[in-house]
mmCIF file of C-alpha atoms in Angstrom:
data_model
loop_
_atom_site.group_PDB
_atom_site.id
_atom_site.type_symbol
_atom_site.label_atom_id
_atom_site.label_comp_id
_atom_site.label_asym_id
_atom_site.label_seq_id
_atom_site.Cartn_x
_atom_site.Cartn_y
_atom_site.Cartn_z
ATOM 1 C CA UNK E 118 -19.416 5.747 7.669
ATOM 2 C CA UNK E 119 -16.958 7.643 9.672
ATOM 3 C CA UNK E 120 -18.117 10.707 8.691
ATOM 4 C CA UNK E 121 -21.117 10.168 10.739
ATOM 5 C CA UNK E 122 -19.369 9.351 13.790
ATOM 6 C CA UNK E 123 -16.994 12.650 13.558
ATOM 7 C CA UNK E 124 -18.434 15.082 16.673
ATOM 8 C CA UNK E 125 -16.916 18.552 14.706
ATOM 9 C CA UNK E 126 -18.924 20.457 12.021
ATOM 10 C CA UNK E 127 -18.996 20.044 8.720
ATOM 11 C CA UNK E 128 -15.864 22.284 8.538
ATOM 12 C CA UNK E 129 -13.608 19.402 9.976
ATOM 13 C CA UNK E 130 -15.038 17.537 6.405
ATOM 14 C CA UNK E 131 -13.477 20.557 4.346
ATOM 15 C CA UNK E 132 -10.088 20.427 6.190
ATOM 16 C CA UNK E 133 -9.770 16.385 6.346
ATOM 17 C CA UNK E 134 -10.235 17.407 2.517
ATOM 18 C CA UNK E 135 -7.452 19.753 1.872
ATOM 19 C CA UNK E 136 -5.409 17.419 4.289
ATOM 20 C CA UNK E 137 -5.880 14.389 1.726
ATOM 21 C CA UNK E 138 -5.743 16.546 -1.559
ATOM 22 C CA UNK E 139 -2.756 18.280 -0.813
ATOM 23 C CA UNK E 140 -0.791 15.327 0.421
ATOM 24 C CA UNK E 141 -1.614 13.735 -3.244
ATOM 25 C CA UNK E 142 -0.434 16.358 -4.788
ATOM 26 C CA UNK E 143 2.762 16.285 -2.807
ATOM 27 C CA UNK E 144 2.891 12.453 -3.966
ATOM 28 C CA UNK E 145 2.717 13.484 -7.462
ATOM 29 C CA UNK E 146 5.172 16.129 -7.114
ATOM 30 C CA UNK E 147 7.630 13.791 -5.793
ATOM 31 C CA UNK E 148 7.328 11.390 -8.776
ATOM 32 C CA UNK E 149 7.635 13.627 -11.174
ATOM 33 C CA UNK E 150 11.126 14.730 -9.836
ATOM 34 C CA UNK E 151 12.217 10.821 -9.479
ATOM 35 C CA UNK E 152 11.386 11.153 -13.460
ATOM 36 C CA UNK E 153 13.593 13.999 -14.120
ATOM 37 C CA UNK E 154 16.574 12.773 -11.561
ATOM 38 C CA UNK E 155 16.312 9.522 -13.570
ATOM 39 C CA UNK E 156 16.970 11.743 -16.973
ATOM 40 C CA UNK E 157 19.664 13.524 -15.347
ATOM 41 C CA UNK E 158 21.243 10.918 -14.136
ATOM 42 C CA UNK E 159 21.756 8.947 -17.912
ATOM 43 C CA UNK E 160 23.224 5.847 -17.888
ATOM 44 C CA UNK E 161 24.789 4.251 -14.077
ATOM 45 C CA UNK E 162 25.549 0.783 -14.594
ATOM 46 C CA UNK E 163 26.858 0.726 -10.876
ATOM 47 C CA UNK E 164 23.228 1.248 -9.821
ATOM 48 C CA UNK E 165 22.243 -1.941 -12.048
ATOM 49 C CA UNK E 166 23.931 -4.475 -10.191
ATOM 50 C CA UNK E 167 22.250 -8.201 -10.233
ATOM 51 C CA UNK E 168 23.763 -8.753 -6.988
ATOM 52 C CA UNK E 169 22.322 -5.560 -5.213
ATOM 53 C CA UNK E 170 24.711 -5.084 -2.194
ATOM 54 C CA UNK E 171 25.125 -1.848 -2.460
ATOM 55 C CA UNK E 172 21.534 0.367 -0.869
ATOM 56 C CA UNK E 173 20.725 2.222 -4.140
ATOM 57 C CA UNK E 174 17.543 1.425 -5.337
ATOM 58 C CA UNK E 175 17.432 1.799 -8.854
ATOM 59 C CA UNK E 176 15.152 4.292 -9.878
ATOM 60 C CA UNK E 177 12.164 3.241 -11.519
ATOM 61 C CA UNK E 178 10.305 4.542 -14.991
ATOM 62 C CA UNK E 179 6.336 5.287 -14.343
ATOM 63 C CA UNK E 180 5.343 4.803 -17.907
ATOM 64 C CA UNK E 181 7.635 1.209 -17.552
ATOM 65 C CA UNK E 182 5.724 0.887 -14.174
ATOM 66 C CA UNK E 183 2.411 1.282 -14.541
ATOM 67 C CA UNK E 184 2.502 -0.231 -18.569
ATOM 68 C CA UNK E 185 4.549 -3.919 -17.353
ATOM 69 C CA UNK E 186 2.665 -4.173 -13.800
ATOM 70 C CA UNK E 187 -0.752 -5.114 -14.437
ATOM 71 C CA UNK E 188 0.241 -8.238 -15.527
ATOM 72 C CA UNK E 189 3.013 -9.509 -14.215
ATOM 73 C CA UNK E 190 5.523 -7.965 -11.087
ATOM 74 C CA UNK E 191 7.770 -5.604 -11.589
ATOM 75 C CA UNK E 192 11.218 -7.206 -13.963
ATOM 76 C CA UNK E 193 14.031 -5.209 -13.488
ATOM 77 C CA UNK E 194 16.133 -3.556 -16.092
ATOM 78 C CA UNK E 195 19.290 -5.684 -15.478
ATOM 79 C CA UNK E 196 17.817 -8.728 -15.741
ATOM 80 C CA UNK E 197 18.488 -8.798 -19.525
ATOM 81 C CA UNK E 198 20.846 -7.736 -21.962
ATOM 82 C CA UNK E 199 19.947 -4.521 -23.806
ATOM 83 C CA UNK E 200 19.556 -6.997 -27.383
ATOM 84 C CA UNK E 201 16.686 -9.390 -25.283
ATOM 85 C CA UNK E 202 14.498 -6.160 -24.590
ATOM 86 C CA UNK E 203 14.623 -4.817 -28.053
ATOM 87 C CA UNK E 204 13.914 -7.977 -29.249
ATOM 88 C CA UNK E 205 11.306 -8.551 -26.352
ATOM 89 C CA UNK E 206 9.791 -4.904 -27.081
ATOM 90 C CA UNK E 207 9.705 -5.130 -31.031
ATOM 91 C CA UNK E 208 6.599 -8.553 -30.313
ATOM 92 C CA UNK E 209 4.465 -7.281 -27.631
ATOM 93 C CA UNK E 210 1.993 -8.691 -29.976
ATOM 94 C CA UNK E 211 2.796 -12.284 -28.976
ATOM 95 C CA UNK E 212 3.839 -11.652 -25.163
ATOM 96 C CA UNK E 213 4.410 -14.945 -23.775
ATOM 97 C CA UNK E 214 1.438 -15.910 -25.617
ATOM 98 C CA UNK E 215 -0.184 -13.051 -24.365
ATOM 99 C CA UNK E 216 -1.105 -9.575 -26.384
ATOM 100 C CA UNK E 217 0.378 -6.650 -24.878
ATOM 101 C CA UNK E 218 0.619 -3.996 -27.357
ATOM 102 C CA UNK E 219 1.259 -0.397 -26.283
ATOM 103 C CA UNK E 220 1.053 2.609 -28.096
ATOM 104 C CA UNK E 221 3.867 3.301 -30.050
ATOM 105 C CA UNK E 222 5.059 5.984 -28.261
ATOM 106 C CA UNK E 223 4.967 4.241 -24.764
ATOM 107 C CA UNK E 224 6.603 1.185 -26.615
ATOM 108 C CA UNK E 225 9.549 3.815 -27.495
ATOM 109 C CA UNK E 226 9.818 5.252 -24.017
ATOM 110 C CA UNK E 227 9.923 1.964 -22.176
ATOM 111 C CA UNK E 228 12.295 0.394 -24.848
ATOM 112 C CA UNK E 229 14.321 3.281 -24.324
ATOM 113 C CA UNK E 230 14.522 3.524 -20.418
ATOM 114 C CA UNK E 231 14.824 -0.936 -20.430
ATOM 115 C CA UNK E 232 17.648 -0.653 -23.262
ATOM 116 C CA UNK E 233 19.443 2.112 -20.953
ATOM 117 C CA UNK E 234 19.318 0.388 -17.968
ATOM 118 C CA UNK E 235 20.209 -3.579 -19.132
ATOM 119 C CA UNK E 236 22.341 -5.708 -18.128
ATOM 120 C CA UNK E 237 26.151 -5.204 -18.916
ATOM 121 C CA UNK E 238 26.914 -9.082 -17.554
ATOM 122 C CA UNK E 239 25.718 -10.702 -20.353
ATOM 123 C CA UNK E 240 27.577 -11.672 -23.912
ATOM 124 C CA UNK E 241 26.998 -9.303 -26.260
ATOM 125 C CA UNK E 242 24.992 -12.275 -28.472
ATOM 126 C CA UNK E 243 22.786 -13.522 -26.324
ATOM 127 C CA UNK E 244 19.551 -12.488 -26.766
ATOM 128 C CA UNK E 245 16.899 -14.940 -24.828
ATOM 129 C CA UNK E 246 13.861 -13.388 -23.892
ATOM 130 C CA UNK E 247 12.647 -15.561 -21.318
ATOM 131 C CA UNK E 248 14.779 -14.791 -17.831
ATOM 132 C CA UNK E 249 14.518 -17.920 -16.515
ATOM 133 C CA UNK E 250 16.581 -19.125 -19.977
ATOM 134 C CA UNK E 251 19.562 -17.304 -19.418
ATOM 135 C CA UNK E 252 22.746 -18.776 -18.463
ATOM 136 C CA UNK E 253 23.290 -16.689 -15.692
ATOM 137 C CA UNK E 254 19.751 -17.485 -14.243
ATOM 138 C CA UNK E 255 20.671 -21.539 -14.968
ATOM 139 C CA UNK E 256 23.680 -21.054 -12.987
ATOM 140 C CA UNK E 257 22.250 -19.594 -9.944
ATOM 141 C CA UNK E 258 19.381 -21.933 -9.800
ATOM 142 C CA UNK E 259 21.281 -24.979 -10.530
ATOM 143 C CA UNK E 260 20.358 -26.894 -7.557
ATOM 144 C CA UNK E 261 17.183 -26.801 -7.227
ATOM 145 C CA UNK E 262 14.945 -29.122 -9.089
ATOM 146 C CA UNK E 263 12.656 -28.006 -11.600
ATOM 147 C CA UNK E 264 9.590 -29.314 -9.425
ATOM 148 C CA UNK E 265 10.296 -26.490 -7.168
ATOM 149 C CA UNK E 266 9.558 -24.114 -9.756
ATOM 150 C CA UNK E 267 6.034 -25.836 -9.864
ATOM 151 C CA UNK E 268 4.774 -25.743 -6.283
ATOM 152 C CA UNK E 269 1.801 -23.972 -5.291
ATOM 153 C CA UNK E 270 3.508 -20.906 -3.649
ATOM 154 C CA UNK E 271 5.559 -20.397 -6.727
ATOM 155 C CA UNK E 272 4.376 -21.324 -9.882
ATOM 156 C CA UNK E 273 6.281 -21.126 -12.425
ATOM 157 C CA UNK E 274 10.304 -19.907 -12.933
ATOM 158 C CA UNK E 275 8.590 -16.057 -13.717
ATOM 159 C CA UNK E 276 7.540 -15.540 -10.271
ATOM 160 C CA UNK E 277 10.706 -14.372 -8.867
ATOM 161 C CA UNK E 278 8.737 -12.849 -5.782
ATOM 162 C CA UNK E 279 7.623 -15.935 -4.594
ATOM 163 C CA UNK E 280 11.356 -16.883 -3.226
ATOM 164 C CA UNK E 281 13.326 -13.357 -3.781
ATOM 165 C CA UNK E 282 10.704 -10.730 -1.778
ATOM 166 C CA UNK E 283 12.671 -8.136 -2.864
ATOM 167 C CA UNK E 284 12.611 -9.133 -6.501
ATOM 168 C CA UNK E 285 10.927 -5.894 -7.798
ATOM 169 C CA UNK E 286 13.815 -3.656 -5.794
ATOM 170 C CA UNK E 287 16.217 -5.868 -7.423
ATOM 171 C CA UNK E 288 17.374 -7.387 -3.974
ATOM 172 C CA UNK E 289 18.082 -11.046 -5.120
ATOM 173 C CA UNK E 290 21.018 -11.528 -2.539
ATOM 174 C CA UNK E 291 21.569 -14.896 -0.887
ATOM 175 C CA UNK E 292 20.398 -13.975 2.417
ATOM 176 C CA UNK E 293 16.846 -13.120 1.581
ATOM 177 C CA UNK E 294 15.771 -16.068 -0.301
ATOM 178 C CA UNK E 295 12.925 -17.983 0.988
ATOM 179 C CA UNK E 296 11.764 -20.857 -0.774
ATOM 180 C CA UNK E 297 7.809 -21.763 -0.277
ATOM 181 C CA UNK E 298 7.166 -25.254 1.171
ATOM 182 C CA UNK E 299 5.740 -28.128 -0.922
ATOM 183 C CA UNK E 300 2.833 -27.801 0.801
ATOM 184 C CA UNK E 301 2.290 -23.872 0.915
ATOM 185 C CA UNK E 302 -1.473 -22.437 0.784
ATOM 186 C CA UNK E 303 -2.062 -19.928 -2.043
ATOM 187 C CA UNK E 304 -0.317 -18.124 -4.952
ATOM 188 C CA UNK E 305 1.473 -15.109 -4.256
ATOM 189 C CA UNK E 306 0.307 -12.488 -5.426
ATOM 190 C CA UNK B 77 -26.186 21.887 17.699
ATOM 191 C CA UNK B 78 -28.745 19.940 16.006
ATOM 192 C CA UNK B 79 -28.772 22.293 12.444
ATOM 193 C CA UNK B 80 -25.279 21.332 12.982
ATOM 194 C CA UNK B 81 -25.655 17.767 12.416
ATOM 195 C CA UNK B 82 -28.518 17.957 9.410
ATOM 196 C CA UNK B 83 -25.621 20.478 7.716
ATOM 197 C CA UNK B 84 -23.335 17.582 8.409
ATOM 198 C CA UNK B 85 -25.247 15.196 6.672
ATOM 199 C CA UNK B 86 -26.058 17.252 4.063
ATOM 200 C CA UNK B 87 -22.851 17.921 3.871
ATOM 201 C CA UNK B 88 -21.266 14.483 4.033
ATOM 202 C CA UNK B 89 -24.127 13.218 1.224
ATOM 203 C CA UNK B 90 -23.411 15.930 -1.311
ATOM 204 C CA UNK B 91 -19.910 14.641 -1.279
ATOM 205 C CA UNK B 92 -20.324 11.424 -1.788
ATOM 206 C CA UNK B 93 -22.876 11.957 -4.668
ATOM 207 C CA UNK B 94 -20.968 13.947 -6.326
ATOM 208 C CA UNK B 95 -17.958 11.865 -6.555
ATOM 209 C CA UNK B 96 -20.368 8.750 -7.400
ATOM 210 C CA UNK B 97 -22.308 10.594 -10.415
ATOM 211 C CA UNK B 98 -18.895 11.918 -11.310
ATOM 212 C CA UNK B 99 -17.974 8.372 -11.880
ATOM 213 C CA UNK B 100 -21.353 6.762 -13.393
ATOM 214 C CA UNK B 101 -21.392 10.424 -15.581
ATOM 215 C CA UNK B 102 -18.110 9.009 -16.868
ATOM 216 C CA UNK B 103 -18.623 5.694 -17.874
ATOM 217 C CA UNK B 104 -21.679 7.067 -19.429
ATOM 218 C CA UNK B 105 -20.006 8.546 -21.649
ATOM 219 C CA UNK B 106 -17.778 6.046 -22.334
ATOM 220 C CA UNK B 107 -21.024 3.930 -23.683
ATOM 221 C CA UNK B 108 -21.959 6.891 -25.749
ATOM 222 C CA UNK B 109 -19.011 6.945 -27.151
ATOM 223 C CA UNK B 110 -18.992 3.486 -28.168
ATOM 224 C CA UNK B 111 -22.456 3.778 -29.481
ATOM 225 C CA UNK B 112 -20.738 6.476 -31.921
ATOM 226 C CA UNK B 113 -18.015 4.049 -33.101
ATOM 227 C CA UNK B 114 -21.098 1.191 -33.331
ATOM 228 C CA UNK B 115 -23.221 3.706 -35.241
ATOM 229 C CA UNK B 116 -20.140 4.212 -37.698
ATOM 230 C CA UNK B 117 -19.207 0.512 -37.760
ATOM 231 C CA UNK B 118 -22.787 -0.446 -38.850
ATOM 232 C CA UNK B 119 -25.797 2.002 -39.417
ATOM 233 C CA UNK B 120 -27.932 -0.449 -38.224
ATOM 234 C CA UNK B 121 -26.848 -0.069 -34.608
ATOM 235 C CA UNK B 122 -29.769 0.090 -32.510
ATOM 236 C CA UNK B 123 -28.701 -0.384 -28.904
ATOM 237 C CA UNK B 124 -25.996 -2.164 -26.421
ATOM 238 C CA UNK B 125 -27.700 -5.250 -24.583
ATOM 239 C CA UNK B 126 -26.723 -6.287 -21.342
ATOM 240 C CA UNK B 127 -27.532 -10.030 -21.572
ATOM 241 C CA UNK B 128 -25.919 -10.224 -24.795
ATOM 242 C CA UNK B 129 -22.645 -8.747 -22.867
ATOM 243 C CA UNK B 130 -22.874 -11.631 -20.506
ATOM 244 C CA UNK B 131 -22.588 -14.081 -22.956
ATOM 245 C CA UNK B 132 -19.672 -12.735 -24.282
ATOM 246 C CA UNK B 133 -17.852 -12.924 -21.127
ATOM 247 C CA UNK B 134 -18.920 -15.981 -19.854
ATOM 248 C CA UNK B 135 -18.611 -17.962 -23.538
ATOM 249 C CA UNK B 136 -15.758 -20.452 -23.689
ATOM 250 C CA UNK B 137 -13.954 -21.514 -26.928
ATOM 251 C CA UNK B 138 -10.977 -23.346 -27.777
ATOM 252 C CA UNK B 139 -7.787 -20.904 -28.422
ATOM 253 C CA UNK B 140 -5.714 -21.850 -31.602
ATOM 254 C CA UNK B 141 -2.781 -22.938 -28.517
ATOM 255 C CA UNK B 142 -5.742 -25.553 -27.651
ATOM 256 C CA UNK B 143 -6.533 -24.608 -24.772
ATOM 257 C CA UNK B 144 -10.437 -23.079 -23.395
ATOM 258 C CA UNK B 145 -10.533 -20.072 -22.753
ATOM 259 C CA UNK B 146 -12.734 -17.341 -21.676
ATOM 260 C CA UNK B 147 -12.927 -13.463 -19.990
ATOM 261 C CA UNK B 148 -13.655 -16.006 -17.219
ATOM 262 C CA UNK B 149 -10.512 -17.635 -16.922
ATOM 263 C CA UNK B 150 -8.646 -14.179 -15.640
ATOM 264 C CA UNK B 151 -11.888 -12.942 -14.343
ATOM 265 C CA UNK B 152 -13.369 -15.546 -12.905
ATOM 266 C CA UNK B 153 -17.183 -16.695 -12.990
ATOM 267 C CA UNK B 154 -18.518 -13.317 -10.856
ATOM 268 C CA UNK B 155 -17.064 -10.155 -12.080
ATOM 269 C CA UNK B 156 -17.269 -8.774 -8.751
ATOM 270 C CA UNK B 157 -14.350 -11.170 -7.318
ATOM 271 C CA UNK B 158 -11.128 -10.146 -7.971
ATOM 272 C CA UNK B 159 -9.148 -12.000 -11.228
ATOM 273 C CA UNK B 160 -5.708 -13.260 -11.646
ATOM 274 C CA UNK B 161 -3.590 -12.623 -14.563
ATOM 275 C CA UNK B 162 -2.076 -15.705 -15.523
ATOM 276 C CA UNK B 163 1.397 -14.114 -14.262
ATOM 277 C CA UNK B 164 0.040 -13.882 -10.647
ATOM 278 C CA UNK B 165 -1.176 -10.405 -10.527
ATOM 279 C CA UNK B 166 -4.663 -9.353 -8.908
ATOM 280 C CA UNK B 167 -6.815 -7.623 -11.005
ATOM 281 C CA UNK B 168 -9.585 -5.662 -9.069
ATOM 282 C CA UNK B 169 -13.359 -6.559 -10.013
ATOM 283 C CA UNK B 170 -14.855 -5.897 -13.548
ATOM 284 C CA UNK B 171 -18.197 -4.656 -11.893
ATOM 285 C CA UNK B 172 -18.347 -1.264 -11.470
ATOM 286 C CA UNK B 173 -20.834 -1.574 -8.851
ATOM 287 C CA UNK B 174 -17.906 -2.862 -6.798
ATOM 288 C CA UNK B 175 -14.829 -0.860 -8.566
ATOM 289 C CA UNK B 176 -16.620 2.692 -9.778
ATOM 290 C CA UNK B 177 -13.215 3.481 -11.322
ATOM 291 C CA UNK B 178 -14.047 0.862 -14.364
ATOM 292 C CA UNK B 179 -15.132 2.326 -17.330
ATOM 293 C CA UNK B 180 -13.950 5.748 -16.814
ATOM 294 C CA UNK B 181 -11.146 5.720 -18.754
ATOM 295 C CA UNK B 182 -11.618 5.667 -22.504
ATOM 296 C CA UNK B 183 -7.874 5.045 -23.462
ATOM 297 C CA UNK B 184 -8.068 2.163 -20.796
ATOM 298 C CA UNK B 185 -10.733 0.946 -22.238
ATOM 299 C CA UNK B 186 -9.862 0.206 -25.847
ATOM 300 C CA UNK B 187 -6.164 -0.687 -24.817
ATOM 301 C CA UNK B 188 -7.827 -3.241 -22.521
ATOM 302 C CA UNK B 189 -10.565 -4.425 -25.013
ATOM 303 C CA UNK B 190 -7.569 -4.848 -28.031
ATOM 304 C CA UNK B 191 -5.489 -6.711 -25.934
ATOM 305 C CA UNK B 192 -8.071 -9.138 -24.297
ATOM 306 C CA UNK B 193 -10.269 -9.572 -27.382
ATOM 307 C CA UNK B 194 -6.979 -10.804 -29.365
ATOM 308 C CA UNK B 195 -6.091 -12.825 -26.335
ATOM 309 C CA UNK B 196 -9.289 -14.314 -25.830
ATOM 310 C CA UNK B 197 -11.183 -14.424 -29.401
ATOM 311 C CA UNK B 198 -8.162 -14.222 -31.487
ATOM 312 C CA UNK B 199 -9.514 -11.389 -32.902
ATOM 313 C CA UNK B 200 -10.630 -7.299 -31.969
ATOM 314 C CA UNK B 201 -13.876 -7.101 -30.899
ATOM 315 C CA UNK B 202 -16.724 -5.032 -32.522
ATOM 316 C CA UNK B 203 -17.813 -1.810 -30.913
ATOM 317 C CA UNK B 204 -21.319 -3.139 -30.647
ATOM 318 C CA UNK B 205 -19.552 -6.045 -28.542
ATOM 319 C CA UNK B 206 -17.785 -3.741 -26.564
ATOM 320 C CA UNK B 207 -20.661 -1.672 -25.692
ATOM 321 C CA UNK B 208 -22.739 -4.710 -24.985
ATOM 322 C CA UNK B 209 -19.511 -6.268 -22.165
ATOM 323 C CA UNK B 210 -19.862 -2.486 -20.798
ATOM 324 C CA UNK B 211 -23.112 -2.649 -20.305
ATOM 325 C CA UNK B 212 -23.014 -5.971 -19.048
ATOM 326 C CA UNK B 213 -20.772 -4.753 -16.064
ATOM 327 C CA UNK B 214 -22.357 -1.427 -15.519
ATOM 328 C CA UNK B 215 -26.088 -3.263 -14.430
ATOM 329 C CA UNK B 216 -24.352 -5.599 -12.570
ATOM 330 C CA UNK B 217 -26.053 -4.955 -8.729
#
């Protein structure tokens, strides 16, 4: 226990304390702003760029955040067209065989804030729910065989991380790929 | 300097009692409140077992997709191990001997139990059963 080892009196405890509290609550402030920038801002289809070359990071919804993350990393926005998330976010029910209902207000908010910030690349009909189906995501990955997907490190075609690191700031540029080895230890996580 | 050290101490073990029977005062209420919804489900509620809460994590049965499956499988065999989702993501230990944040939440909990319990039974679970898994992972040492 640290505590124990700290020489000062019990006053130090108090101010280490305020120290910690106040920092979170500086944390929280911050967030909260990055929500209301995000409403200000509306719709920026420049920011949403597949390609990310440009050092905007797209700014990111909490309720979207905290509601998609426990399960599975972070998808961003543009990765579908605006018809694939409605469709996606009308069956949380069956979630990739999974049940991930939200309340129906959160299910409005995150619609909302995925529908706003979709992909623009896409034809206006297509409306695949699975990423790794699309014909942009085919064309990018057309070289690689599909036992790659399948390797230890990676997994399966959803685990974007496991090659693009940057996956969850939308950085999927050339230059940062990294492909795990055949033989590569564990999952990542 | 020495009453300075004993009001260190006492100091340093109010604090961390406090925030610990914060925690356990939460979750107990969180198994009252369950034993409300169990009383209301069926009048013949008596009380949330432990044991009986182990089974239903650890039983396996065949999912309608065919495959076994079990709070286990995500979980793993000792709730105080960290789980997988099936999507790669840790999840941080059921027991809340190891994780005192479990079971605090009451909106957490029932968003957790409807998902899981249709994943997992194909079905919700009953608030007896929900108080019973509780229980289970509040005596785990």
């Amino acid at each position: 226990m640290i505590f124990f080892r700290l020489k000062k009196e019990p006053l130090l405890l108090f101010i280490l304390l305020l120290i910690f509290s106040s920092v979170a609550i500086l944390k929280a402030d911050d967030e909260a702003e990055e929500g209301e920038h995000h409403e200000r801002g509306g719709k920026s289809e420049e920011v949403y760029k597949l390609n990310n070359r440009s050092s905007v990071v797209p700014v990111i919804n909490q309720k979207f955040k905290s509601e998609c993350t426990s399960c599975h990393m972070l998808y961003q926005p543009s990765l579908l067209p605006a018809k694939s998330w409605t469709k996606m976010m009308g069956n949380l029910k069956q979630h990739f065989g999974e049940n991930a209902e939200l309340d129906p207000a959160v299910q409005k908010e995150i619609t909302n804030y995925l529908v706003k910030n979709s992909s623009n690349r896409f034809s206006s009909n297509q409306d695949v729910i699975r990423i790794s189906e699309t014909t942009y995501f085919k064309r990018k990955h057309d070289e690689l065989s599909p036992s790659v997907f399948k390797r230890k490190g990676i997994g399966s075609a959803a685990n974007c991380i496991a090659c693009h690191s940057g996956a969850e700031k939308n950085d999927f540029s050339e230059e940062n790929v990294r492909i795990p080895k055949e033989t590569a230890g564990k999952i990542k996580k | 300097m020495r009453i300075l050290k004993i009001i260190k101490f006492i100091t340093t073990i109010t604090f961390i009692s406090l925030t610990l029977s914060q925690i356990s005062e939460a979750s107990e209420a969180i198994l009252k409140e369950l034993a409300k919804e169990a009383r209301t489900a069926d009048i013949k509620f008596v009380q949330f077992s432990a044991s009986t809460g182990e089974k239903l994590f650890r039983t396996e049965r065949i999912h309608s997709n065919g495959e076994k499956i079990s709070c286990m499988t995500c979980h793993t065999a000792d709730p105080k191990k960290e789980g997988l989702t099936r999507a790669n993501k840790v999840i941080k230990p059921m027991a809340a001997s190891i994780n005192p944040n479990r079971f605090t939440d009451m909106e957490k909990v029932q968003k957790w139990f409807k998902r899981n319990c249709n994943d997992v039974q194909e079905r919700i679970c009953t608030p007896q059963e929900k108080g019973d898994f509780v229980k289970y992972m509040m005596s785990i040492k």
